[in-house]
XYZ file of C-alpha atoms in Angstrom:
620
model
C 107.548 55.966 254.661
C 107.012 52.898 252.507
C 110.063 50.919 251.522
C 111.600 47.503 251.083
C 114.706 45.508 251.926
C 117.170 44.692 249.145
C 119.009 41.399 248.731
C 122.011 42.606 250.697
C 119.827 43.604 253.641
C 119.826 47.372 253.106
C 116.751 49.531 253.220
C 115.611 50.935 249.869
C 112.945 53.686 249.691
C 109.922 53.060 247.555
C 110.489 53.922 243.884
C 114.320 53.815 244.041
C 116.167 51.056 242.184
C 118.879 49.044 243.957
C 121.688 50.349 241.784
C 121.002 53.957 242.825
C 121.487 53.499 246.583
C 123.876 51.709 248.832
C 124.421 50.874 252.480
C 121.408 52.209 254.424
C 120.942 49.782 257.345
C 117.782 47.699 257.079
C 114.988 48.424 259.527
C 113.226 45.848 261.607
C 115.003 43.189 263.657
C 118.408 44.134 262.377
C 117.830 47.726 263.439
C 117.071 46.627 266.996
C 120.359 44.765 267.282
C 122.805 46.369 269.715
C 125.667 48.083 267.929
C 129.023 46.348 268.136
C 132.512 47.804 267.999
C 132.757 46.838 264.337
C 129.552 48.738 263.516
C 131.147 51.959 264.679
C 133.630 51.802 261.824
C 130.961 51.017 259.218
C 129.314 54.121 257.763
C 126.554 54.145 255.186
C 127.746 55.060 251.696
C 126.282 58.027 249.859
C 123.883 57.351 246.980
C 125.728 56.788 243.713
C 124.700 59.187 240.900
C 123.834 57.548 237.589
C 126.421 57.852 234.825
C 125.538 59.788 231.676
C 127.065 57.342 229.262
C 128.210 58.175 225.746
C 124.793 59.188 224.425
C 124.022 61.299 227.472
C 127.393 63.029 227.291
C 126.925 63.826 223.604
C 123.421 65.124 224.294
C 124.734 67.360 227.093
C 127.512 68.702 224.865
C 125.036 69.442 222.087
C 122.733 71.318 224.450
C 125.637 73.371 225.730
C 126.856 74.182 222.201
C 123.411 75.252 220.976
C 122.667 77.471 223.959
C 122.487 81.227 223.479
C 125.209 81.762 226.068
C 127.723 79.692 224.112
C 126.698 81.368 220.833
C 127.440 84.799 222.298
C 130.761 83.552 223.684
C 131.741 82.172 220.266
C 130.757 85.432 218.584
C 132.942 87.366 221.012
C 135.764 84.864 220.567
C 135.526 85.248 216.792
C 135.929 89.021 217.132
C 138.964 88.559 219.390
C 140.495 85.984 217.033
C 140.219 88.448 214.122
C 142.395 91.028 215.929
C 145.762 89.450 214.935
C 144.671 89.631 211.304
C 144.434 93.412 211.642
C 147.599 93.900 213.711
C 150.029 91.499 212.032
C 150.804 91.431 208.282
C 149.045 88.679 206.379
C 150.844 86.521 203.842
C 148.067 86.591 201.245
C 147.928 90.404 201.343
C 151.535 91.540 201.829
C 154.080 88.729 201.642
C 156.994 91.203 201.683
C 155.830 92.642 205.010
C 155.663 89.133 206.481
C 159.240 88.429 205.352
C 160.376 91.721 206.877
C 158.597 90.937 210.164
C 160.219 87.496 210.337
C 163.628 89.074 209.722
C 163.091 91.691 212.453
C 161.634 89.205 214.978
C 163.305 85.851 214.292
C 162.201 84.084 217.507
C 158.708 85.453 218.034
C 158.030 85.507 214.298
C 158.827 81.802 213.948
C 156.384 80.839 216.700
C 153.703 83.173 215.348
C 154.153 81.656 211.906
C 153.776 78.139 213.305
C 150.557 79.178 215.041
C 149.154 80.623 211.809
C 149.114 84.276 212.882
C 150.269 85.374 209.411
C 147.369 83.462 207.815
C 144.716 84.157 210.427
C 141.581 83.895 208.315
C 142.600 80.548 206.804
C 144.092 79.060 209.975
C 142.696 75.952 211.636
C 141.801 77.651 214.917
C 139.963 80.553 213.263
C 138.058 78.141 211.037
C 137.166 76.026 214.074
C 135.651 79.034 215.867
C 133.774 80.005 212.720
C 132.357 76.510 212.189
C 131.364 76.132 215.850
C 129.529 79.450 215.654
C 127.647 78.208 212.597
C 126.718 74.948 214.300
C 125.647 76.782 217.451
C 123.424 79.212 215.567
C 121.859 76.528 213.382
C 121.356 74.202 216.338
C 119.644 77.031 218.190
C 117.472 78.094 215.261
C 116.117 74.708 214.158
C 114.378 73.709 217.448
C 112.949 77.209 217.830
C 111.689 77.128 214.248
C 109.892 73.821 214.810
C 108.387 75.082 218.067
C 107.259 78.262 216.338
C 105.724 76.238 213.503
C 103.703 74.229 216.005
C 102.591 77.467 217.679
C 101.457 78.868 214.340
C 99.337 75.786 213.732
C 97.864 75.942 217.234
C 94.901 77.966 218.357
C 94.625 80.786 220.907
C 94.281 79.664 224.540
C 90.833 79.171 226.026
C 89.007 81.904 227.884
C 90.008 82.070 231.585
C 87.277 81.681 234.178
C 88.011 84.983 236.008
C 89.063 88.287 234.454
C 89.652 90.340 237.592
C 93.262 89.136 237.931
C 94.427 90.507 234.566
C 96.283 93.829 234.270
C 93.998 95.145 231.496
C 90.233 94.639 231.663
C 86.982 96.363 230.819
C 83.279 95.699 231.446
C 80.074 96.868 229.816
C 76.424 96.009 229.294
C 74.396 96.092 226.086
C 71.035 95.159 224.647
C 72.635 93.041 221.882
C 72.680 89.272 222.159
C 75.855 87.493 223.327
C 76.414 86.089 219.813
C 76.232 89.567 218.274
C 78.652 90.877 220.881
C 81.136 88.067 220.270
C 80.913 88.492 216.493
C 81.512 92.254 216.761
C 84.554 91.815 218.988
C 85.959 89.045 216.790
C 85.563 91.194 213.663
C 87.283 94.125 215.378
C 90.209 91.984 216.529
C 90.706 90.352 213.121
C 91.102 93.746 211.475
C 90.113 95.103 208.092
C 92.456 92.972 205.975
C 91.070 89.456 205.735
C 94.266 87.852 204.386
C 96.431 89.557 207.037
C 94.488 89.509 210.320
C 95.686 91.552 213.278
C 94.655 88.854 215.767
C 94.087 85.164 215.296
C 90.587 84.688 216.695
C 88.560 81.758 217.967
C 84.817 82.051 218.540
C 83.235 79.695 220.999
C 80.717 79.089 223.744
C 81.005 78.263 227.419
C 78.566 75.734 228.775
C 76.252 76.744 231.597
C 77.955 76.574 235.000
C 75.228 77.628 237.364
C 76.406 79.543 240.368
C 79.853 77.882 240.485
C 82.901 79.027 238.597
C 85.009 77.034 236.241
C 87.426 76.138 239.019
C 84.744 74.434 241.091
C 85.145 76.894 243.972
C 82.297 78.847 245.427
C 83.326 82.004 243.530
C 81.562 83.691 240.669
C 82.739 82.426 237.292
C 82.825 85.962 235.978
C 83.502 89.402 237.338
C 80.171 90.912 236.284
C 76.647 90.448 237.583
C 75.455 86.925 238.299
C 73.985 85.111 235.325
C 70.859 82.949 235.629
C 71.402 79.185 235.931
C 71.689 77.254 232.694
C 72.628 80.283 230.575
C 75.672 79.697 228.247
C 78.217 82.373 227.360
C 79.600 83.464 223.990
C 83.385 83.739 224.115
C 86.222 85.113 222.027
C 89.897 84.086 222.298
C 92.403 86.133 220.337
C 96.165 86.248 220.173
C 98.635 88.337 218.205
C 102.403 88.736 218.145
C 103.426 85.600 216.271
C 105.477 87.847 214.013
C 107.631 88.705 217.014
C 109.134 85.228 217.117
C 109.097 85.102 213.314
C 111.162 88.289 213.184
C 113.543 86.883 215.774
C 114.057 83.728 213.724
C 114.451 85.737 210.514
C 117.107 87.848 212.219
C 119.084 84.784 213.276
C 118.718 83.141 209.872
C 119.867 86.365 208.203
C 122.831 86.453 210.575
C 123.809 82.958 209.440
C 123.378 83.996 205.810
C 125.467 87.104 206.433
C 128.293 85.073 207.934
C 128.186 82.612 205.037
C 128.209 85.469 202.515
C 131.148 87.221 204.156
C 133.115 83.986 204.347
C 132.384 83.174 200.705
C 133.360 86.669 199.654
C 136.670 86.445 201.492
C 137.428 83.174 199.754
C 136.495 84.284 196.231
C 137.250 88.022 196.163
C 140.166 89.739 194.476
C 141.409 93.320 194.506
C 144.079 94.999 192.440
C 145.624 98.472 192.280
C 147.244 99.967 189.206
C 148.732 103.353 188.331
C 147.989 104.321 184.745
C 149.344 107.403 182.957
C 147.700 109.226 180.087
C 147.971 107.422 176.791
C 148.723 104.106 178.458
C 146.666 101.343 180.006
C 146.643 97.990 181.712
C 145.242 94.519 181.158
C 143.121 92.632 183.654
C 145.843 90.159 184.598
C 147.546 89.535 187.927
C 150.997 90.469 186.564
C 149.727 93.826 185.287
C 148.657 95.139 188.694
C 151.009 96.994 191.017
C 149.473 95.249 194.043
C 147.036 92.351 194.064
C 145.056 90.707 196.864
C 143.051 87.516 196.459
C 141.024 85.009 198.404
C 142.011 81.416 199.098
C 139.670 80.056 196.405
C 140.599 82.611 193.740
C 142.008 81.297 190.476
C 143.914 83.622 188.073
C 142.188 82.065 185.069
C 138.865 83.385 186.378
C 139.880 86.953 185.465
C 138.093 88.275 182.387
C 140.839 89.414 179.971
C 139.676 92.969 179.272
C 141.999 95.979 178.992
C 141.608 99.675 179.675
C 143.470 102.755 178.393
C 143.526 106.183 180.037
C 142.847 108.640 177.223
C 142.656 111.829 179.241
C 142.378 112.999 182.833
C 140.652 116.270 183.728
C 140.782 117.923 187.131
C 139.011 121.074 188.264
C 139.937 123.265 191.230
C 138.327 126.420 192.595
C 140.234 129.633 191.901
C 138.060 132.052 193.886
C 139.212 133.404 197.239
C 136.426 131.760 199.225
C 137.264 128.130 198.328
C 140.697 128.589 196.823
C 142.334 125.411 195.478
C 139.495 123.149 196.630
C 138.804 120.206 194.337
C 135.688 120.481 192.211
C 135.788 117.465 189.955
C 138.000 114.619 188.760
C 137.165 112.779 185.540
C 139.109 109.968 183.885
C 138.194 109.364 180.243
C 139.065 105.759 179.423
C 138.577 103.241 176.622
C 137.601 99.705 177.609
C 138.467 96.845 175.244
C 136.380 93.694 175.717
C 137.808 90.185 175.131
C 135.926 90.168 171.837
C 137.890 93.216 170.686
C 134.966 95.614 170.989
C 135.953 99.033 172.337
C 133.779 101.554 174.122
C 134.510 104.900 175.811
C 133.757 105.181 179.509
C 134.105 107.731 182.316
C 135.364 107.086 185.840
C 134.640 109.608 188.584
C 135.076 109.730 192.340
C 132.287 107.660 193.973
C 131.069 106.658 190.499
C 132.987 103.475 189.694
C 133.130 101.791 186.343
C 131.651 98.264 186.299
C 133.338 95.819 183.934
C 132.391 92.113 183.991
C 131.188 92.251 187.593
C 134.265 94.117 188.875
C 134.103 97.743 190.023
C 136.943 100.107 189.092
C 137.279 103.076 191.451
C 139.213 106.302 190.965
C 141.383 106.439 194.072
C 143.943 109.156 193.320
C 145.755 111.177 190.697
C 148.915 113.166 190.180
C 151.704 114.065 187.767
C 154.063 111.677 186.001
C 156.615 113.883 184.141
C 158.988 112.450 181.518
C 162.563 112.401 182.851
C 165.675 111.432 180.926
C 169.067 110.958 182.670
C 172.370 110.629 180.795
C 175.470 109.422 182.630
C 178.957 110.981 182.546
C 179.709 109.342 179.190
C 176.565 110.789 177.602
C 174.728 107.481 177.391
C 171.005 107.331 178.268
C 170.907 105.651 181.671
C 167.209 106.269 182.411
C 164.210 107.452 180.422
C 160.577 107.223 181.356
C 157.667 108.653 183.263
C 158.125 108.991 187.001
C 155.138 108.945 189.342
C 155.158 111.742 191.919
C 152.825 111.223 194.880
C 150.927 114.350 196.101
C 151.710 115.312 199.675
C 149.208 118.140 200.229
C 146.202 119.864 198.701
C 148.481 122.012 196.502
C 149.829 118.823 194.898
C 153.351 119.231 196.205
C 154.416 115.804 194.957
C 157.287 113.613 196.060
C 159.060 111.167 193.754
C 162.181 109.025 193.349
C 164.347 108.354 190.286
C 166.668 105.339 190.484
C 169.376 105.150 187.790
C 171.199 101.805 188.062
C 172.085 101.350 184.356
C 175.089 103.637 184.137
C 178.237 102.933 182.132
C 180.692 100.420 183.648
C 182.922 101.932 186.306
C 180.483 104.719 187.188
C 178.513 105.060 190.390
C 174.785 104.493 190.305
C 172.642 107.607 190.692
C 169.653 108.201 192.924
C 167.429 111.287 192.703
C 164.780 112.226 195.238
C 162.749 115.390 195.475
C 159.537 117.201 194.658
C 157.495 118.294 191.676
C 155.733 121.641 192.190
C 152.826 122.324 189.773
C 152.801 126.070 190.528
C 156.176 126.890 192.050
C 156.919 129.867 194.262
C 160.620 130.209 195.036
C 161.453 132.116 198.205
C 164.507 134.398 198.535
C 166.237 131.845 200.758
C 166.034 129.267 197.951
C 163.129 127.242 199.303
C 160.179 126.531 197.035
C 156.570 125.500 197.442
C 153.482 124.911 195.318
C 150.809 127.613 195.401
C 148.118 125.943 193.219
C 147.325 122.331 192.196
C 147.224 123.020 188.448
C 150.481 123.157 186.400
C 150.694 126.951 185.993
C 154.449 127.283 186.579
C 155.838 123.748 187.163
C 159.245 123.126 188.691
C 161.203 119.947 189.492
C 163.458 120.060 192.586
C 165.775 117.062 193.168
C 168.626 116.051 195.446
C 171.360 113.805 194.023
C 172.905 110.692 195.610
C 175.566 108.309 194.307
C 176.624 104.815 195.282
C 175.133 101.323 195.188
C 171.320 101.400 194.999
C 171.109 97.747 196.061
C 168.974 96.748 193.068
C 171.485 94.151 191.872
C 171.051 92.085 195.034
C 167.523 91.026 194.067
C 165.876 92.215 197.296
C 162.464 93.881 196.725
C 162.388 97.655 197.209
C 159.720 100.302 197.377
C 159.800 102.225 194.106
C 158.598 105.349 195.906
C 161.388 105.327 198.512
C 165.161 105.760 198.232
C 167.314 104.082 200.873
C 170.074 106.640 201.417
C 171.886 104.725 204.155
C 174.602 103.449 201.770
C 174.528 106.417 199.372
C 176.590 109.606 199.296
C 174.735 112.902 198.790
C 176.091 115.568 196.473
C 177.011 118.663 198.504
C 178.277 122.132 197.774
C 181.414 123.687 199.201
C 179.366 125.139 202.033
C 178.233 121.646 202.997
C 174.639 122.100 201.851
C 173.136 119.455 199.625
C 172.952 120.281 195.959
C 169.458 120.838 194.568
C 168.821 120.376 190.874
C 166.061 122.637 189.477
C 164.442 121.860 186.128
C 161.458 123.254 184.274
C 159.570 121.572 181.409
C 161.772 121.290 178.309
C 165.002 122.140 180.170
C 168.196 120.088 180.393
C 170.342 120.686 183.495
C 173.733 119.333 184.560
C 174.036 116.974 187.476
C 176.671 117.854 190.113
C 180.178 116.370 190.165
C 180.038 115.630 186.439
C 177.551 112.798 186.893
C 175.703 113.655 183.661
C 172.572 115.569 182.694
C 168.833 115.518 183.422
C 166.112 116.495 180.958
C 162.512 117.241 181.924
C 160.001 116.691 179.117
C 157.821 119.503 177.842
C 154.594 117.605 178.413
C 153.356 116.871 181.925
C 151.298 113.669 181.716
C 148.786 112.966 184.461
C 148.246 109.590 186.080
C 145.368 108.002 187.939
C 145.410 105.395 190.662
C 142.736 102.801 189.940
C 141.385 100.282 192.417
C 139.623 97.235 190.972
C 137.489 95.182 193.367
C 135.462 92.075 192.762
C 133.441 90.475 195.542
C 130.621 88.133 194.449
C 129.017 88.251 197.895
C 128.253 91.982 198.088
C 124.691 91.574 196.846
C 124.041 88.765 199.323
C 125.628 90.752 202.166
C 123.308 93.680 201.439
C 120.241 91.449 201.163
C 120.943 89.567 204.395
C 121.810 92.811 206.216
C 118.474 94.345 205.253
C 116.717 91.096 206.150
C 118.400 91.044 209.563
C 117.455 94.678 210.162
C 113.865 94.001 209.159
C 113.627 90.897 211.342
C 115.105 92.718 214.331
C 112.711 95.633 213.854
C 109.707 93.303 213.719
C 110.949 91.409 216.763
C 111.447 94.556 218.835
C 108.300 96.479 217.923
C 105.673 93.750 217.557
C 103.663 93.357 220.785
C 102.693 89.902 221.979
C 99.130 90.165 223.282
C 96.226 87.935 224.206
C 92.673 89.239 224.447
C 89.655 87.363 225.768
C 86.026 88.338 225.792
C 82.905 86.813 227.344
C 79.275 87.830 226.832
C 76.292 86.423 228.697
C 72.776 87.439 229.725
C 72.466 88.533 233.339
C 69.408 88.032 235.587
C 68.143 91.524 234.732
C 68.043 90.555 231.022
C 70.940 92.755 229.908
C 73.948 91.277 228.124
C 77.135 91.598 230.202
C 80.387 91.981 228.292
C 83.759 91.267 229.875
C 87.055 91.850 228.078
C 90.559 91.200 229.452
C 94.046 91.346 228.018
C 97.470 89.945 228.828
C 100.841 90.828 227.305
C 104.283 89.274 227.417
C 106.339 91.871 229.234
C 105.461 95.521 229.700
C 102.959 96.796 227.146
C 101.647 100.327 227.536
C 99.085 99.823 224.768
C 97.395 96.754 226.215
C 94.580 98.606 227.983
C 93.905 100.633 224.841
C 93.633 97.369 222.880
C 91.060 96.078 225.368
C 89.126 99.357 225.211
C 89.042 99.244 221.398
C 87.681 95.702 221.508
C 84.965 96.780 223.927
C 84.148 99.827 221.803
C 83.223 97.516 218.927
C 80.234 96.185 220.904
C 76.991 97.765 219.583
C 75.167 99.855 222.197
C 77.729 99.125 224.902
C 77.554 101.041 228.193
C 80.820 100.803 230.083
C 80.782 99.844 233.748
C 84.288 100.652 235.091
C 83.212 99.936 238.638
C 82.566 96.251 237.933
C 86.175 95.309 238.489
C 86.240 96.663 242.032
C 82.791 95.288 242.892
C 83.631 91.854 241.584
C 86.946 91.865 243.432
C 85.163 92.688 246.698
C 82.583 89.968 245.993
C 85.297 87.424 245.361
C 87.111 88.410 248.556
C 83.854 88.129 250.544
C 83.162 84.712 249.056
C 86.615 83.532 250.031
C 86.131 84.809 253.608
C 82.763 83.014 253.870
C 84.361 79.811 252.665
C 87.058 80.022 255.315
C 85.031 81.159 258.354
C 83.179 77.851 259.146
C 86.476 75.965 259.204
C 88.009 78.396 261.680
C 85.016 78.569 264.059
C 84.233 74.885 264.426
C 87.748 73.607 264.874
C 86.715 70.573 262.881
C 88.793 67.511 262.185
C 90.101 69.135 259.007
C 92.108 71.529 261.188
């Protein structure tokens, strides 16, 4: 092996710089020196690997980040990081639930709050994963896009010298000239649509090769009959499947667009819920909604100041025995008032939202909101208003709560909880239930509690729940709780001289409206369809290459050879080759040519090897 001696006397192989090797003992006179006792302790050092340096390290990190493996890991990590946002309450959606969680879990809640688990989607660590995923996808897409662009500008590969090694091949002879054969095959491969060819085709000619193949070996250049010396060949090179990579890139670009759209929508969206009773309405303002969710970039002044009034609510239920009490239709007749003061009537139905200034208003629920008036023991009006009762079943057995804190000084506050039955059926034991959703025979059934309702402390409470832990129920002598029954227009006495309760004659209906505004929904739909289309094209577009050669054999007939190659398994490749051969005018297929040519090639290889084995020449 060639080498040299470095300045320090060590042997360096040829082509290796001094800084990349250390300590190999030099050959020559120094190698013939007898080893001493000190040489036994000296051992040659291992070659020192070159350092990457700052630029090399950054390049390695970039390649790792833009690899498909890391992109999939980041996508999985993003899904895992989103789990706490679904399990734990989020401050921007339900601040009261976060306060309650911190009160119930003071130690763990404090650490979770420091780590941003109550603001998951705006936390630093979630944003870091999201941004890294973007960078990884974009860094993966850009190089592939440039490589694909170069491939689109390139031409199909040249015609191989031998066709017998390809998985799909066909042979034929014809009386047409090689140029006519090549033109017919090229036209067939291009397809009928000139501006959208099936294959990208190159027509060409092979120079005469005599009896030697393109590789220079003593094998036939083709798999068909031997051509006469000096006879050129007409060739066709065709390739299809560029849309496969195009669809793959479109899918990844659509995925990036989808992620950007979802992120933008989460930052700019808002959603509000409001309960509106007949004859009343609400304004499109944050303070007018019962609950309101918003994105981090939402600004209250961006709300369009329209208002809406519920004029009438109509519900239809089946009364026949086959589908008894099943809902048929719900219709809310509303009046929308634009900021300009213009009013217009509208209709809101289930799955048919009302669109106002880019926001969709959905009909989410409905029920009864009867007028209830409560007078305390001194006869003063302590409560008067409509109370929302929430349906509990398909018969609209509705549960509601009446809180009466404004009683006369010195009197206990009153709490009422119970049910409103649209069509009441009272059993002999005193129990009652609703038999139909429509108000045929309505009845109000309430239990009475007294004590401190806790509203004066300023702590937020659920208006649909009554905390009875610190309240005293009204009971009869038998120990059973007193139930107050009232029908529309009736005034009944409360137990223990607490006052009276009056149920209004009218039974107003209410609707639960859900207003949603997300500016990214159109983009999400467009990118989703684009991703689906790109994935479909990528999965179902075959990548194929087809070559054809035509030349005049010694018998004067034109020999046609066609071969195909696909990327991966392709059951339709042979059919593609057969269709290309079928386009040749007057073609007579010769399926046996492949086997004959293979045997000829094998015989030629054996003849080339036999002289070397028999003579035992110097080459051996």
